[in-house]
Coordinates of C-alpha atoms and ligand atoms in Angstrom, one line a residue:
M292 CA -30.1 -24.4 9.3
A293 CA -27.2 -24.6 6.7
V294 CA -24.2 -22.4 7.4
G295 CA -22.1 -21.0 4.6
I296 CA -18.8 -19.1 5.1
W297 CA -17.6 -16.8 2.4
V298 CA -13.9 -16.3 2.6
L299 CA -12.9 -13.0 0.8
N300 CA -9.8 -13.0 -1.2
D301 CA -7.8 -11.0 1.3
Q302 CA -8.8 -13.3 4.3
L303 CA -6.8 -16.4 3.4
D304 CA -6.1 -17.5 7.0
L305 CA -7.3 -20.7 8.7
L306 CA -7.7 -18.6 11.9
Q307 CA -9.8 -15.8 10.3
A308 CA -12.9 -15.0 12.4
A309 CA -15.6 -16.5 10.1
L310 CA -13.8 -19.9 9.9
A311 CA -13.0 -19.7 13.6
S312 CA -16.7 -19.4 14.3
S313 CA -17.4 -22.9 13.0
K314 CA -16.0 -26.3 12.5
P315 CA -15.3 -28.1 9.2
D316 CA -18.3 -30.5 9.6
Q317 CA -20.6 -27.6 10.5
A318 CA -20.4 -25.3 7.5
R319 CA -19.6 -25.1 3.8
V320 CA -16.9 -22.6 2.6
V321 CA -17.2 -20.6 -0.5
L322 CA -14.6 -18.6 -2.4
V323 CA -15.3 -16.6 -5.5
E324 CA -13.2 -15.8 -8.6
A325 CA -15.3 -13.2 -10.3
E326 CA -14.3 -11.5 -13.6
V327 CA -16.1 -8.4 -12.5
S328 CA -13.0 -7.5 -10.5
L329 CA -11.1 -7.2 -13.8
R330 CA -13.1 -4.1 -14.7
Q331 CA -10.9 -2.0 -12.4
R332 CA -8.0 -3.1 -14.7
P333 CA -5.7 -4.6 -12.0
H334 CA -2.1 -5.2 -12.8
L335 CA -1.6 -8.7 -14.1
Q336 CA 0.9 -9.7 -11.3
K337 CA -1.6 -8.6 -8.7
Q338 CA -4.5 -10.5 -10.2
I339 CA -2.5 -13.6 -10.6
L340 CA -1.4 -13.4 -7.0
F341 CA -5.0 -12.8 -5.8
W342 CA -6.6 -15.7 -7.7
S343 CA -3.7 -18.1 -7.3
A344 CA -3.5 -17.5 -3.5
Q345 CA -7.2 -18.0 -3.3
R346 CA -7.0 -21.3 -5.2
H347 CA -4.1 -22.5 -3.0
F348 CA -6.1 -21.6 0.1
A349 CA -9.1 -23.6 -1.1
Q350 CA -6.8 -26.6 -1.3
E351 CA -5.4 -25.9 2.2
L352 CA -9.0 -25.7 3.6
R353 CA -9.8 -29.1 2.0
R354 CA -6.7 -30.6 3.6
H355 CA -8.1 -29.4 6.9
G356 CA -11.4 -31.1 6.3
W357 CA -13.6 -28.2 5.1
T358 CA -16.0 -28.7 2.3
V359 CA -15.1 -25.9 -0.2
D360 CA -16.7 -24.5 -3.3
L361 CA -14.5 -22.3 -5.5
L362 CA -16.8 -20.5 -7.8
E363 CA -15.8 -19.0 -11.1
G364 CA -18.1 -16.6 -12.9
E365 CA -18.9 -13.1 -14.1
S366 CA -20.1 -11.6 -10.9
H367 CA -20.2 -12.5 -7.2
G368 CA -23.9 -12.0 -7.0
E369 CA -24.6 -14.4 -9.9
V370 CA -22.5 -17.3 -8.7
L371 CA -23.4 -16.8 -5.0
S372 CA -27.1 -16.7 -5.5
T373 CA -27.0 -20.1 -7.3
W374 CA -24.7 -21.5 -4.7
Q375 CA -26.9 -20.4 -1.9
H376 CA -30.0 -22.0 -3.5
D377 CA -28.2 -25.2 -4.5
H378 CA -27.0 -25.8 -1.0
G379 CA -29.9 -24.4 1.0
I380 CA -27.7 -21.9 2.8
T381 CA -29.7 -20.0 5.4
E382 CA -26.9 -18.3 7.2
L383 CA -23.9 -16.7 5.5
R384 CA -21.0 -15.8 7.7
V385 CA -18.4 -13.3 6.5
M386 CA -15.4 -11.8 8.3
E387 CA -15.8 -8.0 8.1
P388 CA -13.9 -6.8 5.0
A389 CA -11.0 -4.4 5.6
D390 CA -12.2 -2.3 2.6
R391 CA -15.4 -0.3 3.0
P392 CA -16.7 -0.6 -0.6
I393 CA -16.5 -4.4 -0.3
R394 CA -18.7 -4.4 2.8
E395 CA -21.2 -2.2 1.1
A396 CA -21.2 -4.4 -2.0
I397 CA -21.9 -7.5 0.1
E398 CA -24.7 -5.8 2.0
R399 CA -26.3 -4.8 -1.4
L400 CA -26.0 -8.3 -2.6
C401 CA -27.7 -9.8 0.4
R402 CA -30.6 -7.3 0.1
K403 CA -31.4 -8.4 -3.4
A404 CA -34.7 -10.1 -4.2
G405 CA -34.3 -13.9 -4.0
W406 CA -31.5 -13.8 -1.5
N407 CA -32.5 -16.0 1.4
A408 CA -29.6 -16.3 3.7
E409 CA -29.1 -14.2 6.8
L410 CA -25.8 -12.2 6.7
I411 CA -23.7 -12.5 9.8
W412 CA -20.6 -10.3 10.2
L413 CA -17.6 -11.5 12.3
A414 CA -15.2 -8.9 13.5
N415 CA -12.0 -8.7 11.4
N416 CA -9.0 -10.3 13.2
H417 CA -6.3 -9.4 10.7
F418 CA -5.3 -6.2 12.4
L419 CA -4.0 -5.6 15.9
W420 CA -6.2 -2.6 16.5
S421 CA -10.0 -2.8 15.8
P422 CA -11.6 0.3 14.4
A423 CA -13.3 0.8 17.8
E424 CA -10.0 0.5 19.7
F425 CA -8.5 3.0 17.3
R426 CA -11.4 5.4 17.9
D427 CA -10.9 5.1 21.6
W428 CA -7.2 6.0 21.2
A429 CA -8.0 8.9 18.9
G430 CA -10.6 10.2 21.4
S431 CA -10.7 14.0 21.1
K432 CA -7.0 14.4 20.1
K433 CA -6.7 17.4 17.8
Q434 CA -3.9 15.9 15.8
L435 CA -3.5 12.2 15.2
R436 CA 0.2 11.5 14.8
M437 CA 1.6 8.1 13.9
E438 CA 4.6 8.5 16.3
F439 CA 2.3 8.6 19.4
F440 CA 0.0 5.8 18.1
Y441 CA 3.1 3.7 17.4
R442 CA 4.5 4.2 20.9
E443 CA 1.1 3.2 22.4
G444 CA 1.3 0.0 20.2
R445 CA 4.8 -0.8 21.4
R446 CA 3.5 -0.6 25.0
R447 CA 0.2 -2.4 24.3
F448 CA 1.8 -5.3 22.6
D449 CA 5.1 -5.2 24.5
V450 CA 7.3 -5.0 21.5
L451 CA 10.9 -3.7 21.9
M452 CA 10.2 -2.6 25.5
E453 CA 12.2 -2.7 28.7
G454 CA 9.4 -2.2 31.3
D455 CA 7.8 1.1 30.4
E456 CA 10.7 2.4 28.4
P457 CA 11.7 1.7 24.8
L458 CA 14.5 -0.7 24.3
G459 CA 17.7 1.2 23.9
G460 CA 16.2 4.3 25.4
R461 CA 14.8 5.7 22.1
W462 CA 11.5 5.2 20.3
N463 CA 12.8 6.4 16.9
F464 CA 15.9 5.7 14.8
D465 CA 14.7 7.5 11.6
Q466 CA 17.7 9.8 11.5
E467 CA 20.1 6.8 11.2
N468 CA 17.9 5.1 8.6
R469 CA 18.0 7.7 5.9
K470 CA 21.4 7.1 4.2
S471 CA 22.0 8.1 0.6
P472 CA 23.0 5.1 -1.5
P473 CA 26.8 4.9 -2.2
R474 CA 27.8 4.0 -5.8
G475 CA 27.2 0.4 -6.6
L476 CA 25.0 -0.4 -3.7
E477 CA 23.5 -3.9 -4.0
G478 CA 21.0 -5.6 -1.7
P479 CA 20.7 -9.3 -1.1
T480 CA 19.0 -11.4 -3.8
P481 CA 15.3 -11.7 -3.0
M482 CA 13.5 -15.0 -2.5
W483 CA 11.3 -15.7 -5.5
F484 CA 9.3 -18.8 -6.6
K485 CA 8.5 -20.6 -9.9
P486 CA 4.8 -20.8 -10.7
D487 CA 3.3 -24.2 -9.9
A488 CA 0.5 -25.9 -11.8
I489 CA -2.2 -23.8 -10.0
T490 CA -0.5 -20.5 -10.7
T491 CA 0.2 -21.5 -14.3
A492 CA -3.5 -22.2 -14.8
V493 CA -4.3 -18.8 -13.4
I494 CA -1.8 -17.1 -15.6
R495 CA -3.2 -18.8 -18.7
K496 CA -6.8 -17.9 -17.7
L497 CA -5.9 -14.2 -17.3
E498 CA -3.8 -14.1 -20.5
G499 CA -6.9 -15.6 -22.2
L500 CA -9.0 -12.7 -20.8
Q501 CA -6.5 -10.1 -22.0
S502 CA -8.3 -9.3 -25.2
L503 CA -11.4 -8.3 -23.2
H504 CA -9.8 -6.4 -20.4
E505 CA -6.4 -5.2 -21.4
L506 CA -4.9 -5.5 -17.9
P507 CA -1.7 -3.5 -17.3
G508 CA 1.7 -5.0 -16.5
S509 CA 3.4 -8.2 -17.5
S510 CA 2.1 -11.7 -16.6
R511 CA 5.5 -13.4 -16.9
P512 CA 7.8 -13.9 -15.2
F513 CA 5.5 -14.3 -12.2
K514 CA 7.7 -14.9 -9.1
W515 CA 5.6 -14.1 -6.0
G516 CA 4.7 -16.8 -3.4
T517 CA 1.1 -17.8 -3.5
N518 CA 0.5 -19.7 -0.2
R519 CA 1.3 -19.5 3.5
V520 CA 4.3 -21.9 3.3
E521 CA 6.0 -19.7 0.7
A522 CA 5.0 -16.5 2.6
L523 CA 6.7 -17.9 5.7
D524 CA 9.7 -18.7 3.6
V525 CA 9.9 -15.1 2.5
L526 CA 9.6 -13.9 6.1
E527 CA 12.5 -16.3 7.1
N528 CA 14.6 -15.1 4.2
F529 CA 14.0 -11.5 5.2
I530 CA 15.1 -12.2 8.7
T531 CA 18.2 -14.1 7.8
T532 CA 19.4 -12.0 4.8
R533 CA 17.9 -8.5 5.0
L534 CA 16.8 -7.6 8.4
A535 CA 20.2 -6.4 9.7
G536 CA 20.7 -4.2 6.7
F537 CA 17.1 -2.9 6.5
G538 CA 17.6 0.3 8.4
P539 CA 20.4 2.4 6.8
Y540 CA 19.2 2.3 3.2
Q541 CA 15.4 2.0 3.7
D542 CA 14.9 5.3 1.9
A543 CA 17.5 4.7 -0.8
M544 CA 16.5 4.2 -4.5
V545 CA 18.8 2.4 -6.8
S546 CA 18.3 1.4 -10.5
K547 CA 17.8 -2.3 -11.1
Q548 CA 17.8 -2.8 -7.3
T549 CA 14.1 -2.4 -6.6
T550 CA 14.0 -4.6 -3.5
L551 CA 17.3 -3.7 -1.7
W552 CA 16.7 -4.7 2.0
H553 CA 12.9 -4.4 1.9
S554 CA 11.0 -7.3 3.4
L555 CA 8.6 -8.0 0.5
I556 CA 6.1 -9.4 3.0
S557 CA 3.4 -6.8 2.7
P558 CA 1.5 -8.6 -0.1
Y559 CA 1.3 -11.7 2.1
I560 CA 0.2 -10.0 5.3
N561 CA -2.4 -8.0 3.4
L562 CA -3.9 -11.3 1.9
G563 CA -4.0 -13.0 5.3
L564 CA -1.2 -15.5 4.5
L565 CA 0.9 -14.0 7.4
R566 CA -0.5 -12.7 10.6
P567 CA 0.6 -9.3 11.8
L568 CA 1.4 -10.2 15.4
E569 CA 3.2 -13.5 14.5
V570 CA 5.4 -11.5 12.0
I571 CA 6.1 -8.7 14.6
K572 CA 6.9 -11.1 17.4
T573 CA 9.1 -13.4 15.2
I574 CA 11.1 -10.4 13.8
E575 CA 11.5 -9.0 17.3
R576 CA 12.6 -12.4 18.8
R577 CA 15.0 -13.3 16.0
G578 CA 16.3 -9.8 15.7
L579 CA 17.2 -9.7 19.3
E580 CA 18.7 -13.2 19.3
E581 CA 20.8 -12.4 16.3
K582 CA 21.8 -9.0 17.7
V583 CA 20.5 -7.1 14.7
P584 CA 21.2 -3.4 14.9
L585 CA 18.4 -1.8 16.9
A586 CA 17.9 0.9 14.2
S587 CA 17.1 -1.8 11.6
L588 CA 14.9 -3.8 14.0
E589 CA 13.0 -0.7 15.1
G590 CA 12.6 0.5 11.5
V591 CA 10.8 -2.7 10.5
I592 CA 8.6 -2.9 13.6
R593 CA 7.7 0.8 12.9
Q594 CA 6.4 -0.2 9.5
L595 CA 4.2 -3.0 10.8
L596 CA 3.1 -2.0 14.3
G597 CA 3.1 1.7 13.4
W598 CA 2.3 2.6 9.8
R599 CA 0.2 -0.5 8.8
E600 CA -2.0 -0.3 11.9
F601 CA -2.2 3.5 11.8
T602 CA -3.3 3.5 8.1
Y603 CA -6.0 0.9 8.8
G604 CA -7.2 2.8 11.9
L605 CA -7.4 6.1 10.2
Y606 CA -9.2 4.7 7.1
H607 CA -12.1 3.6 9.3
H608 CA -11.8 6.6 11.7
F609 CA -12.0 9.2 8.9
G610 CA -15.0 7.4 7.4
S611 CA -16.6 7.2 4.0
Q612 CA -16.3 10.9 3.0
Y613 CA -12.5 10.9 3.3
P614 CA -11.9 9.8 -0.3
T615 CA -13.7 12.9 -1.5
S616 CA -11.1 15.1 0.1
N617 CA -9.4 17.5 -2.3
A618 CA -7.9 20.3 -0.1
L619 CA -5.5 21.5 -2.8
D620 CA -8.2 21.5 -5.5
A621 CA -6.2 19.2 -7.7
K622 CA -7.9 18.4 -10.9
A623 CA -5.3 17.2 -13.5
P624 CA -6.1 13.9 -15.1
L625 CA -3.6 11.1 -15.0
P626 CA -0.8 11.5 -17.5
L627 CA -0.6 8.8 -20.2
F628 CA 2.8 7.6 -19.0
L629 CA 1.2 6.4 -15.7
Q630 CA -1.4 4.5 -17.6
E631 CA 1.1 3.0 -20.0
L632 CA 3.7 2.4 -17.2
G633 CA 6.5 4.2 -18.9
G634 CA 7.5 6.9 -21.4
S635 CA 7.6 10.0 -19.2
G636 CA 11.2 10.9 -20.3
M637 CA 12.1 11.4 -16.6
G638 CA 14.7 8.9 -15.5
C639 CA 13.3 8.5 -11.9
V640 CA 9.7 8.0 -13.0
D641 CA 10.5 5.7 -15.9
T642 CA 12.8 3.5 -13.7
V643 CA 10.1 3.1 -11.1
L644 CA 7.4 2.4 -13.7
T645 CA 9.6 -0.2 -15.4
D646 CA 10.0 -2.1 -12.2
L647 CA 6.3 -1.7 -11.5
K648 CA 5.4 -3.1 -14.9
T649 CA 7.3 -6.3 -14.4
S650 CA 6.6 -7.0 -10.7
G651 CA 3.7 -4.9 -9.5
Y652 CA 6.0 -3.6 -6.8
A653 CA 7.9 -0.5 -5.8
H654 CA 9.1 0.2 -2.3
H655 CA 7.6 2.9 0.0
I656 CA 10.0 5.7 -0.9
Q657 CA 9.7 5.1 -4.6
R658 CA 5.9 5.4 -4.1
L659 CA 6.0 8.4 -1.9
M660 CA 8.9 10.5 -3.1
V661 CA 8.7 9.8 -6.8
L662 CA 5.1 8.8 -7.8
T663 CA 2.9 10.5 -5.3
N664 CA 5.3 13.4 -5.1
L665 CA 4.8 13.9 -8.8
G666 CA 1.1 13.7 -8.3
L667 CA 1.2 16.3 -5.5
L668 CA 3.4 18.7 -7.4
A669 CA 1.5 18.3 -10.7
G670 CA -1.9 18.5 -9.1
L671 CA -3.2 15.1 -10.2
E672 CA -6.8 14.5 -9.2
P673 CA -6.7 12.5 -5.9
Q674 CA -9.1 9.7 -6.6
G675 CA -7.8 9.1 -10.1
L676 CA -4.3 8.6 -8.7
T677 CA -5.6 6.5 -5.8
A678 CA -7.4 4.2 -8.2
W679 CA -4.2 3.9 -10.2
F680 CA -2.3 2.9 -7.1
K681 CA -4.9 0.4 -6.0
A682 CA -4.9 -1.3 -9.4
H683 CA -1.1 -1.4 -9.9
F684 CA 0.5 -2.4 -6.7
I685 CA 0.7 -6.0 -5.6
D686 CA -0.1 -5.2 -1.9
A687 CA -2.7 -2.5 -2.6
H688 CA -6.2 -2.4 -1.1
D689 CA -8.6 0.4 -0.5
W690 CA -7.7 0.7 3.2
V691 CA -4.0 1.0 2.3
M692 CA -4.3 3.5 -0.5
Q693 CA -6.9 6.0 0.6
T694 CA -4.9 7.3 3.5
N695 CA -1.5 6.7 1.9
V696 CA -2.3 8.5 -1.4
V697 CA -5.0 10.9 -0.4
G698 CA -3.5 11.8 2.9
M699 CA 0.2 11.2 3.0
G700 CA 1.1 11.5 -0.7
L701 CA -1.2 14.2 -1.9
W702 CA -2.1 16.1 1.3
A703 CA -5.6 16.2 -0.2
D704 CA -7.0 15.8 3.3
G705 CA -5.6 19.2 4.3
G706 CA -3.3 17.8 7.0
R707 CA -5.5 15.4 8.8
L708 CA -2.8 12.7 8.4
G709 CA 0.5 14.5 7.8
S710 CA 1.4 17.9 9.2
K711 CA 2.8 19.1 5.8
P712 CA 2.8 18.0 2.2
Y713 CA 5.6 15.6 1.2
A714 CA 6.7 17.9 -1.6
A715 CA 10.3 17.3 -2.8
S716 CA 12.3 18.7 -5.6
G717 CA 14.8 16.8 -7.8
R718 CA 17.4 17.6 -5.2
Y719 CA 15.9 15.0 -2.9
I720 CA 15.6 12.4 -5.6
N721 CA 19.2 13.0 -6.7
K722 CA 20.4 12.7 -3.1
M723 CA 18.6 9.5 -2.4
S724 CA 18.9 7.7 -5.7
D725 CA 21.2 7.1 -8.7
Y726 CA 18.3 7.9 -11.1
C727 CA 19.5 11.3 -12.2
K728 CA 22.7 9.9 -13.7
G729 CA 21.8 9.4 -17.4
C730 CA 18.5 11.4 -17.1
R731 CA 18.2 14.0 -19.9
F732 CA 17.2 16.6 -17.3
N733 CA 19.5 18.3 -14.8
P734 CA 18.6 17.9 -11.1
A735 CA 20.4 21.1 -10.3
K736 CA 18.3 23.3 -12.6
R737 CA 14.9 24.7 -12.2
S738 CA 14.6 26.7 -15.4
G739 CA 15.7 26.2 -19.0
A740 CA 15.1 23.4 -21.4
D741 CA 17.0 20.8 -19.4
A742 CA 15.5 21.8 -16.0
C743 CA 14.4 18.8 -13.9
P744 CA 10.6 18.6 -14.1
F745 CA 10.5 17.9 -10.4
N746 CA 12.2 21.3 -9.7
V747 CA 9.9 23.1 -12.1
L748 CA 6.8 21.5 -10.6
Y749 CA 8.1 22.0 -7.1
W750 CA 8.3 25.8 -7.5
D751 CA 5.1 26.0 -9.4
F752 CA 3.4 24.1 -6.6
M753 CA 4.8 26.5 -4.0
A754 CA 3.7 29.5 -6.2
R755 CA 0.2 28.0 -6.6
H756 CA -0.2 27.5 -2.9
A757 CA 1.8 30.3 -1.5
V758 CA -1.1 32.0 0.2
R759 CA -2.2 28.8 1.9
F760 CA 1.3 28.0 3.2
R761 CA 2.8 31.4 3.9
N762 CA 2.1 31.1 7.6
H763 CA 2.3 27.3 7.9
P764 CA 5.0 26.6 10.5
R765 CA 6.7 23.9 8.4
M766 CA 6.1 25.4 4.9
A767 CA 6.8 29.1 5.5
L768 CA 10.5 28.6 4.9
M769 CA 9.9 27.2 1.4
I770 CA 7.5 30.1 0.6
R771 CA 10.2 32.6 1.6
Q772 CA 12.7 30.8 -0.7
L773 CA 10.1 31.0 -3.5
E774 CA 9.8 34.8 -2.9
R775 CA 13.5 35.1 -3.4
I776 CA 13.4 33.7 -7.0
D777 CA 13.8 36.4 -9.6
G778 CA 10.4 37.4 -11.1
D779 CA 11.4 36.6 -14.7
E780 CA 12.8 33.2 -13.7
L781 CA 9.6 32.3 -11.8
K782 CA 7.6 33.3 -14.8
A783 CA 9.7 31.0 -17.0
I784 CA 9.4 28.2 -14.4
R785 CA 5.6 28.5 -14.3
A786 CA 5.3 28.7 -18.1
T787 CA 7.3 25.5 -18.3
A788 CA 5.1 23.8 -15.7
A789 CA 2.0 24.9 -17.6
G790 CA 3.4 23.3 -20.7
F791 CA 3.6 19.9 -19.1
E792 CA 0.7 17.7 -20.2
W793 CA -0.1 17.1 -16.5
A794 CA 0.0 20.8 -15.5
Q795 CA -2.8 22.0 -13.2
P796 CA -5.6 23.1 -15.6
G797 CA -6.9 26.5 -15.2
Q798 CA -3.8 27.9 -13.5
P799 CA -2.2 31.0 -15.1
P800 CA 1.5 30.5 -16.0
C801 CA 2.5 33.2 -13.6
S802 CA 1.2 35.3 -10.8
Ligands
LIG643 FE1 14.1 12.6 -12.0 FE2 14.9 15.2 -12.3 FE3 16.6 13.3 -11.5 FE4 15.6 13.3 -14.0 S1 16.9 14.9 -13.1 S2 15.9 11.5 -12.7 S3 13.5 14.0 -13.7 S4 14.8 14.0 -10.4

């Protein structure tokens, strides 16, 4: 029997379950660089990171004594079939993919005529909660709320606890972590890297494929880390320069300050270069040793032990039909400015898209309160926007984006994830950013030629969904405010909204 281990490109960890099931002299490892993945038009920065990190990991495996084949080709099926025959592989071990479509694709591949190896799944060990453990926690609860899942995680993994009680007597410091940015706010300089020979070769390869695939974004400068050593350096840099300041301005948005105090470790954890519990425990230990304010420390732990695990758990718990959710019947196609990464004319949107174009990154509030907020208000079709997020963000995977975009951003799941839509007008963006200064629209206006499009769309959204939300405990207030808007003004607002290229098709301009 010849054993092969296929390491998927987001499983780049020497301790991942399929590698842990064997020893270097007992199996042959394969990694695949397939051009078929370019058909989804991933951002260049993302694809460079994925392929470069995979090539670096192949080197790391060889240093640890593994026999490694890094296959390049058009499709996974094509190169793996040849590899399997050439090496007489009779058993193929794969750690369960985090993403459902990838698991389905692998199963299809191994059912094809001529495929001889038995497929063996190993349980994914890149998350702290397995899908089965999450299912047990969810049980028959009517509402699955992150806050209660997170508290259970704190207890289960003994993080920031004093016996059975949360350290400092509180579970949640959100209220202290939502400060507006003062003028001139600047975060610490992030840790970036120069591309080495491996990364440069990947950049050249992808630039050579550009004429075929027209991938979005810029390939240069490329500054992300591409291996575990660099990922650990980023974690260390975060702890020493940004952890203490993470809390207060974690929701702030500042032009030319995309990263502020954000950790920038999500791309590395999601590729397997960092392990979630090592990150959580290191941040907890160092944060306590260095007397980091508890609000900042708890804010970071909440992202990792709370949101990351909750998102993954829900993705598997909700199942394969979840991506078809469209509770608000949103049908509008993606506006051109999202596909072209700029040109909306809105200061906030264009600032975020400009950052995204060069780095493949925007922080969670830019994603939630600018981009998906726009999608929610404008009624963009959920899977179109989810696919856009998956392709463009450096840390995006199906398990991340289905629940984040469909559920949290667009409320397309009808409230299975969040109790109310995250709908916000230009007032919120003006309060939490400096984007409105210099924008040709006025964040204080909801009608007229210079009315902020977020205000126009916000009231149009409330009008479109007034019946649904009139008795909703957390939305009724907004509907009552809507009803106080003068009839002629509301007509004008809705006519303006209908004039936007991304306006909800089929909706009358007033009702
Ligand atoms: Fe965005 Fe409106 Fe502010 Fe312009 S005025 S930056 S469109 S929120």
